[in-house]
PDB file of C-alpha atoms in Angstrom:
ATOM      1  CA  UNK W   1      21.364   3.992  -3.884  1.00 82.00           C
ATOM      2  CA  UNK W   2      24.283   4.428  -6.278  1.00 82.00           C
ATOM      3  CA  UNK W   3      22.571   2.518  -8.950  1.00 83.00           C
ATOM      4  CA  UNK W   4      19.403   3.900  -8.594  1.00 89.00           C
ATOM      5  CA  UNK W   5      20.989   7.316  -9.761  1.00 89.00           C
ATOM      6  CA  UNK W   6      23.341   5.951 -12.193  1.00 89.00           C
ATOM      7  CA  UNK W   7      20.512   4.249 -13.952  1.00 90.00           C
ATOM      8  CA  UNK W   8      18.550   7.837 -13.649  1.00 89.00           C
ATOM      9  CA  UNK W   9      21.258   9.820 -15.186  1.00 90.00           C
ATOM     10  CA  UNK W  10      22.660   7.363 -17.805  1.00 91.00           C
ATOM     11  CA  UNK W  11      19.600   4.900 -18.924  1.00 94.00           C
ATOM     12  CA  UNK W  12      17.905   5.818 -22.309  1.00 95.00           C
ATOM     13  CA  UNK W  13      14.227   4.556 -22.370  1.00 96.00           C
ATOM     14  CA  UNK W  14      12.547   2.957 -25.166  1.00 96.00           C
ATOM     15  CA  UNK W  15       8.630   3.626 -25.564  1.00 97.00           C
ATOM     16  CA  UNK W  16       8.672  -0.532 -26.300  1.00 97.00           C
ATOM     17  CA  UNK W  17      10.696  -1.258 -22.586  1.00 97.00           C
ATOM     18  CA  UNK W  18       8.326  -2.727 -19.906  1.00 98.00           C
ATOM     19  CA  UNK W  19       9.703  -2.015 -16.252  1.00 98.00           C
ATOM     20  CA  UNK W  20       8.789  -4.627 -13.207  1.00 98.00           C
ATOM     21  CA  UNK W  21       8.476  -2.494 -10.158  1.00 98.00           C
ATOM     22  CA  UNK W  22       7.810  -3.966  -6.161  1.00 97.00           C
ATOM     23  CA  UNK W  23       8.967  -3.321  -3.130  1.00 95.00           C
ATOM     24  CA  UNK W  24      11.300  -6.696  -1.940  1.00 91.00           C
ATOM     25  CA  UNK W  25       9.629  -9.621  -1.155  1.00 88.00           C
ATOM     26  CA  UNK W  26       6.534  -8.610  -3.062  1.00 90.00           C
ATOM     27  CA  UNK W  27       6.081 -11.183  -5.665  1.00 91.00           C
ATOM     28  CA  UNK W  28       8.816  -9.818  -7.552  1.00 93.00           C
ATOM     29  CA  UNK W  29      10.230 -13.336  -8.197  1.00 90.00           C
ATOM     30  CA  UNK W  30       6.934 -14.600  -9.851  1.00 93.00           C
ATOM     31  CA  UNK W  31       5.796 -11.401 -11.696  1.00 96.00           C
ATOM     32  CA  UNK W  32       8.752 -11.653 -13.204  1.00 95.00           C
ATOM     33  CA  UNK W  33       8.201 -15.250 -14.460  1.00 94.00           C
ATOM     34  CA  UNK W  34       5.095 -14.092 -15.604  1.00 96.00           C
ATOM     35  CA  UNK W  35       6.118 -11.475 -17.503  1.00 97.00           C
ATOM     36  CA  UNK W  36       9.424 -13.159 -19.196  1.00 96.00           C
ATOM     37  CA  UNK W  37       7.206 -16.164 -19.756  1.00 96.00           C
ATOM     38  CA  UNK W  38       4.800 -14.336 -21.716  1.00 96.00           C
ATOM     39  CA  UNK W  39       6.399 -12.144 -23.341  1.00 96.00           C
ATOM     40  CA  UNK W  40       8.667 -14.724 -24.932  1.00 95.00           C
ATOM     41  CA  UNK W  41       5.980 -17.432 -25.330  1.00 94.00           C
ATOM     42  CA  UNK W  42       6.515 -17.908 -29.126  1.00 91.00           C
ATOM     43  CA  UNK W  43      10.461 -18.507 -28.773  1.00 92.00           C
ATOM     44  CA  UNK W  44      10.410 -20.636 -25.717  1.00 92.00           C
ATOM     45  CA  UNK W  45       7.416 -22.342 -25.052  1.00 89.00           C
ATOM     46  CA  UNK W  46       6.054 -23.904 -22.237  1.00 90.00           C
ATOM     47  CA  UNK W  47       7.680 -27.085 -21.924  1.00 82.00           C
ATOM     48  CA  UNK W  48      10.699 -26.524 -24.535  1.00 86.00           C
ATOM     49  CA  UNK W  49      13.976 -28.370 -23.313  1.00 84.00           C
ATOM     50  CA  UNK W  50      15.947 -25.000 -23.870  1.00 87.00           C
ATOM     51  CA  UNK W  51      13.348 -22.975 -21.892  1.00 90.00           C
ATOM     52  CA  UNK W  52      15.483 -20.279 -19.768  1.00 91.00           C
ATOM     53  CA  UNK W  53      14.128 -21.167 -16.612  1.00 90.00           C
ATOM     54  CA  UNK W  54      15.421 -24.604 -17.412  1.00 88.00           C
ATOM     55  CA  UNK W  55      19.026 -22.973 -16.143  1.00 88.00           C
ATOM     56  CA  UNK W  56      18.478 -19.362 -14.844  1.00 89.00           C
ATOM     57  CA  UNK W  57      16.196 -17.975 -12.449  1.00 85.00           C
ATOM     58  CA  UNK W  58      14.017 -15.029 -13.318  1.00 90.00           C
ATOM     59  CA  UNK W  59      16.154 -12.125 -11.806  1.00 87.00           C
ATOM     60  CA  UNK W  60      18.901 -13.309 -14.526  1.00 89.00           C
ATOM     61  CA  UNK W  61      16.058 -13.090 -17.318  1.00 91.00           C
ATOM     62  CA  UNK W  62      14.721  -9.607 -16.457  1.00 94.00           C
ATOM     63  CA  UNK W  63      17.473  -7.949 -14.306  1.00 94.00           C
ATOM     64  CA  UNK W  64      17.398  -5.130 -11.866  1.00 91.00           C
ATOM     65  CA  UNK W  65      18.913  -1.398 -12.891  1.00 93.00           C
ATOM     66  CA  UNK W  66      20.307  -0.912  -9.620  1.00 91.00           C
ATOM     67  CA  UNK W  67      21.194  -4.304  -8.182  1.00 83.00           C
ATOM     68  CA  UNK W  68      22.630  -6.265 -11.459  1.00 88.00           C
ATOM     69  CA  UNK W  69      22.991  -3.593 -14.483  1.00 90.00           C
ATOM     70  CA  UNK W  70      24.151   0.215 -13.383  1.00 90.00           C
ATOM     71  CA  UNK W  71      26.800  -1.306 -10.552  1.00 85.00           C
ATOM     72  CA  UNK W  72      30.210  -1.604  -9.527  1.00 76.00           C
ATOM     73  CA  UNK W  73      30.923   1.579 -11.744  1.00 78.00           C
ATOM     74  CA  UNK W  74      29.851   0.082 -14.999  1.00 83.00           C
ATOM     75  CA  UNK W  75      27.676   1.844 -17.983  1.00 90.00           C
ATOM     76  CA  UNK W  76      25.868  -1.556 -19.431  1.00 89.00           C
ATOM     77  CA  UNK W  77      25.580  -1.335 -23.616  1.00 90.00           C
ATOM     78  CA  UNK W  78      21.960  -2.053 -23.842  1.00 94.00           C
ATOM     79  CA  UNK W  79      21.209  -0.703 -27.262  1.00 92.00           C
ATOM     80  CA  UNK W  80      21.611  -4.221 -28.508  1.00 90.00           C
ATOM     81  CA  UNK W  81      18.793  -6.031 -26.739  1.00 92.00           C
ATOM     82  CA  UNK W  82      15.921  -6.682 -28.741  1.00 90.00           C
ATOM     83  CA  UNK W  83      12.369  -5.121 -28.314  1.00 94.00           C
ATOM     84  CA  UNK W  84      10.496  -5.583 -25.737  1.00 96.00           C
ATOM     85  CA  UNK W  85      13.470  -4.642 -23.267  1.00 97.00           C
ATOM     86  CA  UNK W  86      12.278  -6.016 -19.979  1.00 97.00           C
ATOM     87  CA  UNK W  87      13.760  -4.553 -16.765  1.00 97.00           C
ATOM     88  CA  UNK W  88      13.003  -4.227 -12.905  1.00 97.00           C
ATOM     89  CA  UNK W  89      13.671  -1.904  -9.633  1.00 97.00           C
ATOM     90  CA  UNK W  90      12.553  -1.693  -6.266  1.00 95.00           C
ATOM     91  CA  UNK W  91      12.673   1.964  -6.403  1.00 95.00           C
ATOM     92  CA  UNK W  92      10.326   4.570  -6.180  1.00 97.00           C
ATOM     93  CA  UNK W  93       7.865   5.837  -8.581  1.00 97.00           C
ATOM     94  CA  UNK W  94       9.657   9.382  -8.017  1.00 96.00           C
ATOM     95  CA  UNK W  95      13.076   7.513  -8.157  1.00 95.00           C
ATOM     96  CA  UNK W  96      12.515   5.793 -11.466  1.00 96.00           C
ATOM     97  CA  UNK W  97      14.756   6.834 -14.420  1.00 95.00           C
ATOM     98  CA  UNK W  98      13.578  10.262 -15.841  1.00 95.00           C
ATOM     99  CA  UNK W  99      13.592   8.444 -19.556  1.00 96.00           C
ATOM    100  CA  UNK W 100      11.497   5.699 -18.420  1.00 96.00           C
ATOM    101  CA  UNK W 101       8.859   8.390 -18.015  1.00 93.00           C
ATOM    102  CA  UNK W 102       9.262  10.490 -20.670  1.00 94.00           C
ATOM    103  CA  UNK W 103       9.343   7.496 -23.186  1.00 96.00           C
ATOM    104  CA  UNK W 104       5.765   6.058 -21.777  1.00 94.00           C
ATOM    105  CA  UNK W 105       7.180   3.054 -20.992  1.00 97.00           C
ATOM    106  CA  UNK W 106       4.853   0.313 -19.685  1.00 98.00           C
ATOM    107  CA  UNK W 107       5.514  -0.445 -16.196  1.00 98.00           C
ATOM    108  CA  UNK W 108       4.123  -3.620 -14.112  1.00 98.00           C
ATOM    109  CA  UNK W 109       3.505  -2.967 -10.168  1.00 98.00           C
ATOM    110  CA  UNK W 110       2.560  -5.361  -7.879  1.00 97.00           C
ATOM    111  CA  UNK W 111       2.121  -4.888  -4.000  1.00 96.00           C
ATOM    112  CA  UNK W 112       1.434  -7.127  -0.963  1.00 94.00           C
ATOM    113  CA  UNK W 113      -0.052  -6.918   2.174  1.00 95.00           C
ATOM    114  CA  UNK W 114       2.625  -5.075   4.397  1.00 95.00           C
ATOM    115  CA  UNK W 115       2.629  -7.774   7.188  1.00 95.00           C
ATOM    116  CA  UNK W 116       3.331 -10.386   4.459  1.00 93.00           C
ATOM    117  CA  UNK W 117       5.880  -8.347   3.249  1.00 93.00           C
ATOM    118  CA  UNK W 118       7.473  -7.319   6.457  1.00 94.00           C
ATOM    119  CA  UNK W 119       7.506 -11.079   7.366  1.00 91.00           C
ATOM    120  CA  UNK W 120       9.341 -12.069   3.979  1.00 87.00           C
ATOM    121  CA  UNK W 121      11.763  -9.482   4.204  1.00 86.00           C
ATOM    122  CA  UNK W 122      12.994 -10.100   7.726  1.00 85.00           C
ATOM    123  CA  UNK W 123      13.349 -13.808   6.662  1.00 84.00           C
ATOM    124  CA  UNK W 124      15.539 -12.680   3.828  1.00 79.00           C
ATOM    125  CA  UNK W 125      17.662 -10.429   5.316  1.00 78.00           C
ATOM    126  CA  UNK W 126      18.775 -12.699   8.052  1.00 77.00           C
ATOM    127  CA  UNK W 127      19.637 -15.002   5.488  1.00 81.00           C
ATOM    128  CA  UNK W 128      22.057 -12.350   4.875  1.00 71.00           C
ATOM    129  CA  UNK W 129      23.484 -12.123   8.127  1.00 75.00           C
ATOM    130  CA  UNK W 130      23.902 -15.802   9.268  1.00 74.00           C
ATOM    131  CA  UNK W 131      25.684 -15.864   6.193  1.00 75.00           C
ATOM    132  CA  UNK W 132      27.944 -13.226   7.239  1.00 78.00           C
ATOM    133  CA  UNK W 133      28.276 -14.811  10.754  1.00 84.00           C
ATOM    134  CA  UNK W 134      25.886 -11.736  12.300  1.00 86.00           C
ATOM    135  CA  UNK W 135      23.092 -13.059  14.894  1.00 89.00           C
ATOM    136  CA  UNK W 136      19.534 -13.015  13.167  1.00 85.00           C
ATOM    137  CA  UNK W 137      17.147  -9.937  14.013  1.00 87.00           C
ATOM    138  CA  UNK W 138      14.116 -10.565  15.955  1.00 91.00           C
ATOM    139  CA  UNK W 139      10.894 -10.111  13.779  1.00 91.00           C
ATOM    140  CA  UNK W 140       9.958  -7.704  16.352  1.00 91.00           C
ATOM    141  CA  UNK W 141      12.463  -5.632  15.957  1.00 91.00           C
ATOM    142  CA  UNK W 142      12.295  -5.417  12.265  1.00 92.00           C
ATOM    143  CA  UNK W 143       8.432  -4.664  12.740  1.00 94.00           C
ATOM    144  CA  UNK W 144       9.458  -1.435  14.758  1.00 93.00           C
ATOM    145  CA  UNK W 145      11.587  -0.404  12.313  1.00 94.00           C
ATOM    146  CA  UNK W 146       9.095  -1.100   9.240  1.00 94.00           C
ATOM    147  CA  UNK W 147       6.455   0.783  11.213  1.00 95.00           C
ATOM    148  CA  UNK W 148       8.927   3.569  11.439  1.00 95.00           C
ATOM    149  CA  UNK W 149       9.528   3.605   7.678  1.00 93.00           C
ATOM    150  CA  UNK W 150      12.950   2.495   7.968  1.00 91.00           C
ATOM    151  CA  UNK W 151      13.140   0.045   5.660  1.00 88.00           C
ATOM    152  CA  UNK W 152      14.698  -0.804   1.940  1.00 83.00           C
ATOM    153  CA  UNK W 153      13.720   1.659  -0.878  1.00 91.00           C
ATOM    154  CA  UNK W 154      11.751   4.018   1.544  1.00 91.00           C
ATOM    155  CA  UNK W 155       8.469   3.444   3.744  1.00 96.00           C
ATOM    156  CA  UNK W 156       6.148   0.688   2.366  1.00 96.00           C
ATOM    157  CA  UNK W 157       3.012   3.230   2.243  1.00 97.00           C
ATOM    158  CA  UNK W 158       4.563   5.965   0.573  1.00 97.00           C
ATOM    159  CA  UNK W 159       5.936   3.158  -2.113  1.00 97.00           C
ATOM    160  CA  UNK W 160       2.740   1.431  -2.825  1.00 97.00           C
ATOM    161  CA  UNK W 161       0.921   4.954  -3.118  1.00 97.00           C
ATOM    162  CA  UNK W 162       3.622   6.719  -5.481  1.00 97.00           C
ATOM    163  CA  UNK W 163       2.864   3.647  -8.097  1.00 98.00           C
ATOM    164  CA  UNK W 164      -0.914   3.520  -6.894  1.00 97.00           C
ATOM    165  CA  UNK W 165      -1.262   7.363  -7.728  1.00 97.00           C
ATOM    166  CA  UNK W 166       0.835   6.832 -10.976  1.00 97.00           C
ATOM    167  CA  UNK W 167      -1.706   3.968 -12.071  1.00 97.00           C
ATOM    168  CA  UNK W 168      -4.688   5.915 -11.246  1.00 97.00           C
ATOM    169  CA  UNK W 169      -3.565   9.126 -13.627  1.00 96.00           C
ATOM    170  CA  UNK W 170      -1.926   6.438 -16.457  1.00 96.00           C
ATOM    171  CA  UNK W 171      -3.807   3.334 -16.296  1.00 97.00           C
ATOM    172  CA  UNK W 172      -2.795   3.103 -19.850  1.00 96.00           C
ATOM    173  CA  UNK W 173       1.025   3.098 -18.567  1.00 97.00           C
ATOM    174  CA  UNK W 174       0.789   2.001 -14.818  1.00 98.00           C
ATOM    175  CA  UNK W 175      -0.662  -1.460 -14.257  1.00 98.00           C
ATOM    176  CA  UNK W 176      -1.099  -2.066 -10.624  1.00 98.00           C
ATOM    177  CA  UNK W 177      -1.581  -5.698  -9.244  1.00 97.00           C
ATOM    178  CA  UNK W 178      -1.964  -6.878  -5.337  1.00 96.00           C
ATOM    179  CA  UNK W 179      -0.711 -10.218  -4.482  1.00 93.00           C
ATOM    180  CA  UNK W 180      -3.331 -11.498  -2.617  1.00 94.00           C
ATOM    181  CA  UNK W 181      -5.628 -10.792  -5.742  1.00 95.00           C
ATOM    182  CA  UNK W 182      -2.992 -12.630  -8.230  1.00 94.00           C
ATOM    183  CA  UNK W 183      -2.962 -15.661  -5.384  1.00 93.00           C
ATOM    184  CA  UNK W 184      -6.506 -15.874  -6.027  1.00 95.00           C
ATOM    185  CA  UNK W 185      -7.076 -15.782  -9.774  1.00 96.00           C
ATOM    186  CA  UNK W 186      -3.659 -16.245 -11.739  1.00 95.00           C
ATOM    187  CA  UNK W 187      -5.101 -17.173 -14.624  1.00 96.00           C
ATOM    188  CA  UNK W 188      -7.179 -13.774 -14.619  1.00 97.00           C
ATOM    189  CA  UNK W 189      -3.900 -11.794 -13.864  1.00 97.00           C
ATOM    190  CA  UNK W 190      -2.053 -13.383 -16.376  1.00 96.00           C
ATOM    191  CA  UNK W 191      -4.017 -12.336 -19.170  1.00 97.00           C
ATOM    192  CA  UNK W 192      -4.453  -9.044 -18.008  1.00 97.00           C
ATOM    193  CA  UNK W 193      -0.488  -8.939 -17.933  1.00 98.00           C
ATOM    194  CA  UNK W 194      -0.757 -10.048 -21.271  1.00 97.00           C
ATOM    195  CA  UNK W 195      -2.454  -8.059 -23.131  1.00 97.00           C
ATOM    196  CA  UNK W 196      -1.529  -4.819 -20.853  1.00 98.00           C
ATOM    197  CA  UNK W 197       1.643  -5.166 -22.450  1.00 97.00           C
ATOM    198  CA  UNK W 198       0.638  -6.097 -25.901  1.00 96.00           C
ATOM    199  CA  UNK W 199       0.848  -9.722 -25.875  1.00 95.00           C
ATOM    200  CA  UNK W 200      -2.898 -10.814 -25.480  1.00 96.00           C
ATOM    201  CA  UNK W 201      -3.081 -14.621 -25.655  1.00 94.00           C
ATOM    202  CA  UNK W 202      -5.473 -15.270 -28.750  1.00 92.00           C
ATOM    203  CA  UNK W 203      -8.469 -17.980 -29.664  1.00 89.00           C
ATOM    204  CA  UNK W 204      -5.927 -20.620 -31.017  1.00 89.00           C
ATOM    205  CA  UNK W 205      -3.803 -20.425 -28.165  1.00 88.00           C
ATOM    206  CA  UNK W 206      -5.625 -22.957 -26.041  1.00 85.00           C
ATOM    207  CA  UNK W 207      -4.334 -24.027 -23.116  1.00 91.00           C
ATOM    208  CA  UNK W 208      -1.240 -21.104 -23.076  1.00 94.00           C
ATOM    209  CA  UNK W 209      -2.760 -19.249 -20.027  1.00 95.00           C
ATOM    210  CA  UNK W 210      -2.774 -21.999 -18.149  1.00 95.00           C
ATOM    211  CA  UNK W 211       0.630 -23.910 -19.031  1.00 95.00           C
ATOM    212  CA  UNK W 212       2.100 -20.228 -18.230  1.00 96.00           C
ATOM    213  CA  UNK W 213       0.651 -20.090 -14.855  1.00 95.00           C
ATOM    214  CA  UNK W 214       1.702 -23.308 -13.977  1.00 93.00           C
ATOM    215  CA  UNK W 215       5.196 -22.943 -15.456  1.00 93.00           C
ATOM    216  CA  UNK W 216       5.672 -19.998 -13.087  1.00 91.00           C
ATOM    217  CA  UNK W 217       3.791 -21.520 -10.431  1.00 89.00           C
ATOM    218  CA  UNK W 218       5.464 -21.619  -6.695  1.00 80.00           C
ATOM    219  CA  UNK W 219       5.793 -25.389  -6.572  1.00 82.00           C
ATOM    220  CA  UNK W 220       7.368 -25.842 -10.089  1.00 85.00           C
ATOM    221  CA  UNK W 221       9.840 -23.277  -9.671  1.00 82.00           C
ATOM    222  CA  UNK W 222      10.842 -24.706  -6.733  1.00 81.00           C
ATOM    223  CA  UNK W 223      11.911 -27.753  -8.449  1.00 78.00           C
ATOM    224  CA  UNK W 224      13.412 -26.565 -11.052  1.00 77.00           C
ATOM    225  CA  UNK W 225      17.222 -27.370 -10.786  1.00 73.00           C
ATOM    226  CA  UNK W 226      18.270 -23.108 -11.782  1.00 70.00           C
ATOM    227  CA  UNK W 227      16.451 -22.904  -8.283  1.00 71.00           C
ATOM    228  CA  UNK W 228      17.891 -25.910  -6.097  1.00 75.00           C
ATOM    229  CA  UNK W 229      21.230 -25.192  -7.145  1.00 72.00           C
ATOM    230  CA  UNK W 230      21.309 -21.506  -9.414  1.00 67.00           C
ATOM    231  CA  UNK W 231      22.663 -18.092  -8.158  1.00 73.00           C
ATOM    232  CA  UNK W 232      21.597 -14.676  -9.102  1.00 74.00           C
ATOM    233  CA  UNK W 233      24.563 -12.426  -9.146  1.00 69.00           C
ATOM    234  CA  UNK W 234      24.082  -8.610  -7.884  1.00 67.00           C
ATOM    235  CA  UNK W 235      25.628  -5.880  -6.474  1.00 61.00           C
ATOM    236  CA  UNK W 236      24.983  -7.351  -2.823  1.00 68.00           C
ATOM    237  CA  UNK W 237      26.731 -10.606  -3.971  1.00 66.00           C
ATOM    238  CA  UNK W 238      25.593 -13.666  -5.241  1.00 71.00           C
ATOM    239  CA  UNK W 239      22.515 -14.741  -4.079  1.00 71.00           C
ATOM    240  CA  UNK W 240      21.085 -18.383  -3.812  1.00 71.00           C
ATOM    241  CA  UNK W 241      18.173 -18.433  -6.046  1.00 67.00           C
ATOM    242  CA  UNK W 242      16.329 -20.736  -3.781  1.00 67.00           C
ATOM    243  CA  UNK W 243      16.474 -17.827  -1.164  1.00 59.00           C
ATOM    244  CA  UNK W 244      13.817 -15.777  -3.707  1.00 65.00           C
ATOM    245  CA  UNK W 245      11.317 -18.803  -2.435  1.00 64.00           C
ATOM    246  CA  UNK W 246      10.364 -18.895   0.897  1.00 63.00           C
ATOM    247  CA  UNK W 247       6.463 -19.942   1.076  1.00 67.00           C
ATOM    248  CA  UNK W 248       4.430 -17.489  -1.016  1.00 69.00           C
ATOM    249  CA  UNK W 249       1.516 -17.978   0.715  1.00 76.00           C
ATOM    250  CA  UNK W 250      -1.199 -15.250   1.833  1.00 79.00           C
ATOM    251  CA  UNK W 251      -1.415 -14.186   6.058  1.00 76.00           C
ATOM    252  CA  UNK W 252       1.768 -16.213   6.769  1.00 85.00           C
ATOM    253  CA  UNK W 253       2.315 -13.216   8.752  1.00 90.00           C
ATOM    254  CA  UNK W 254      -0.146 -14.606  11.125  1.00 86.00           C
ATOM    255  CA  UNK W 255       2.666 -17.308  12.256  1.00 88.00           C
ATOM    256  CA  UNK W 256       5.280 -14.591  13.082  1.00 87.00           C
ATOM    257  CA  UNK W 257       3.975 -11.561  14.465  1.00 91.00           C
ATOM    258  CA  UNK W 258       2.322 -10.727  17.632  1.00 94.00           C
ATOM    259  CA  UNK W 259      -1.896  -9.515  17.615  1.00 94.00           C
ATOM    260  CA  UNK W 260      -0.142  -5.979  18.773  1.00 95.00           C
ATOM    261  CA  UNK W 261       2.445  -5.471  15.852  1.00 95.00           C
ATOM    262  CA  UNK W 262      -0.509  -6.437  13.008  1.00 95.00           C
ATOM    263  CA  UNK W 263      -2.772  -4.121  14.711  1.00 96.00           C
ATOM    264  CA  UNK W 264       0.016  -1.565  14.679  1.00 96.00           C
ATOM    265  CA  UNK W 265       0.611  -2.219  11.114  1.00 96.00           C
ATOM    266  CA  UNK W 266      -2.877  -2.185  10.099  1.00 95.00           C
ATOM    267  CA  UNK W 267      -3.159   1.265  11.628  1.00 96.00           C
ATOM    268  CA  UNK W 268      -1.095   2.854  10.092  1.00 96.00           C
ATOM    269  CA  UNK W 269      -2.361   1.482   6.807  1.00 95.00           C
ATOM    270  CA  UNK W 270      -5.416   2.440   7.446  1.00 94.00           C
ATOM    271  CA  UNK W 271      -4.174   5.826   8.082  1.00 94.00           C
ATOM    272  CA  UNK W 272      -2.103   5.988   5.283  1.00 94.00           C
ATOM    273  CA  UNK W 273      -4.635   4.868   2.288  1.00 95.00           C
ATOM    274  CA  UNK W 274      -7.811   6.309   3.786  1.00 92.00           C
ATOM    275  CA  UNK W 275      -9.268   7.773   1.100  1.00 90.00           C
ATOM    276  CA  UNK W 276      -7.087   6.688  -1.948  1.00 93.00           C
ATOM    277  CA  UNK W 277      -9.430   3.949  -3.024  1.00 89.00           C
ATOM    278  CA  UNK W 278      -6.761   1.478  -2.383  1.00 87.00           C
ATOM    279  CA  UNK W 279      -7.240  -1.525  -0.218  1.00 68.00           C
ATOM    280  CA  UNK W 280      -4.544  -4.036   0.927  1.00 50.00           C
ATOM    281  CA  UNK W 281      -6.664  -7.093   1.416  1.00 49.00           C
ATOM    282  CA  UNK W 282      -5.017  -9.664   3.556  1.00 43.00           C
TER     283      UNK W 282
END
C-alpha cells in the first residue's frame, strides 16, 4: 500500500515507458519474461551466454513499483534508465501512478481464470507461512476470503474489470491478455505483444518468435540456474525464484477446489462480468 502511494506521488513517467500489470499469480513471471526478451532481443539475443536470464529472474529485469522500487523510505533515481523503461505493478487500474496515465504509457495486462488465480495465490502464501513457522491455510479458507473480495490488491473482479474497461476505452494504450489464450497460442501473443510495444518482428527475423517463446516457457525457465538457486529481493523479503514457478497449467484448480467452491466462484464471475464482453475461459 505504501509503495503504491509513494509511486503515485513520486514516479515521473515517460511516454515510452511500458508497465506490466497483473494480479499476483496470474502469469506475471511469464509476461515479464516475454516482454523483456522481446524488447531487448537485439542486445540480448536468445542463446547468448550473457543473457540476463542466465543470472537473474524476470522480476529483477522488470521491477515492481510497490515491492522493489518505492520501498524502505527510498525514492529511486530512474532517470538514467534507457528507453523504453520497463516496470511492473499489481495495483488496480485506479491506483496506478497518475503520471502513467497522463504520459500515455503502454500497459500490458494479463488476467487468469479466478479459480486458478486463487489456487496459485494460496500455494504462494503458504510458502511464506511455512517459512515463518505458521500453519498453512486450507484452500477452502482462502477461497472464502477470495469470494468476499479479501485478497491482495483488492477483489479479483474489480481488478480485472478496471483494466478491461481501460482496454476497451484505449486499446492503443492498454493491451489485455488472457492467460488461457496465451497458453493455447503463445507465438501469436508474442507477436501481438511485440507489435503493441513498437518492436514488431520483421521478415528477416526467421525463428525469432519461436526462440523467445521457448526461452520464456515454463519448462525452460525452471531449468535455469537463476531459477533454481537465485532470489528476488523485495519489501516482503528475499524470495526464492523457484517459488514463482508452480505448475503453470490451465485448470489445475480442479485438483484443489471442491465442486461447491468452484460453482460459487463461477457464479460470482458470471454475475460481475455479465454484459461487459469479458469472458475468462477455463
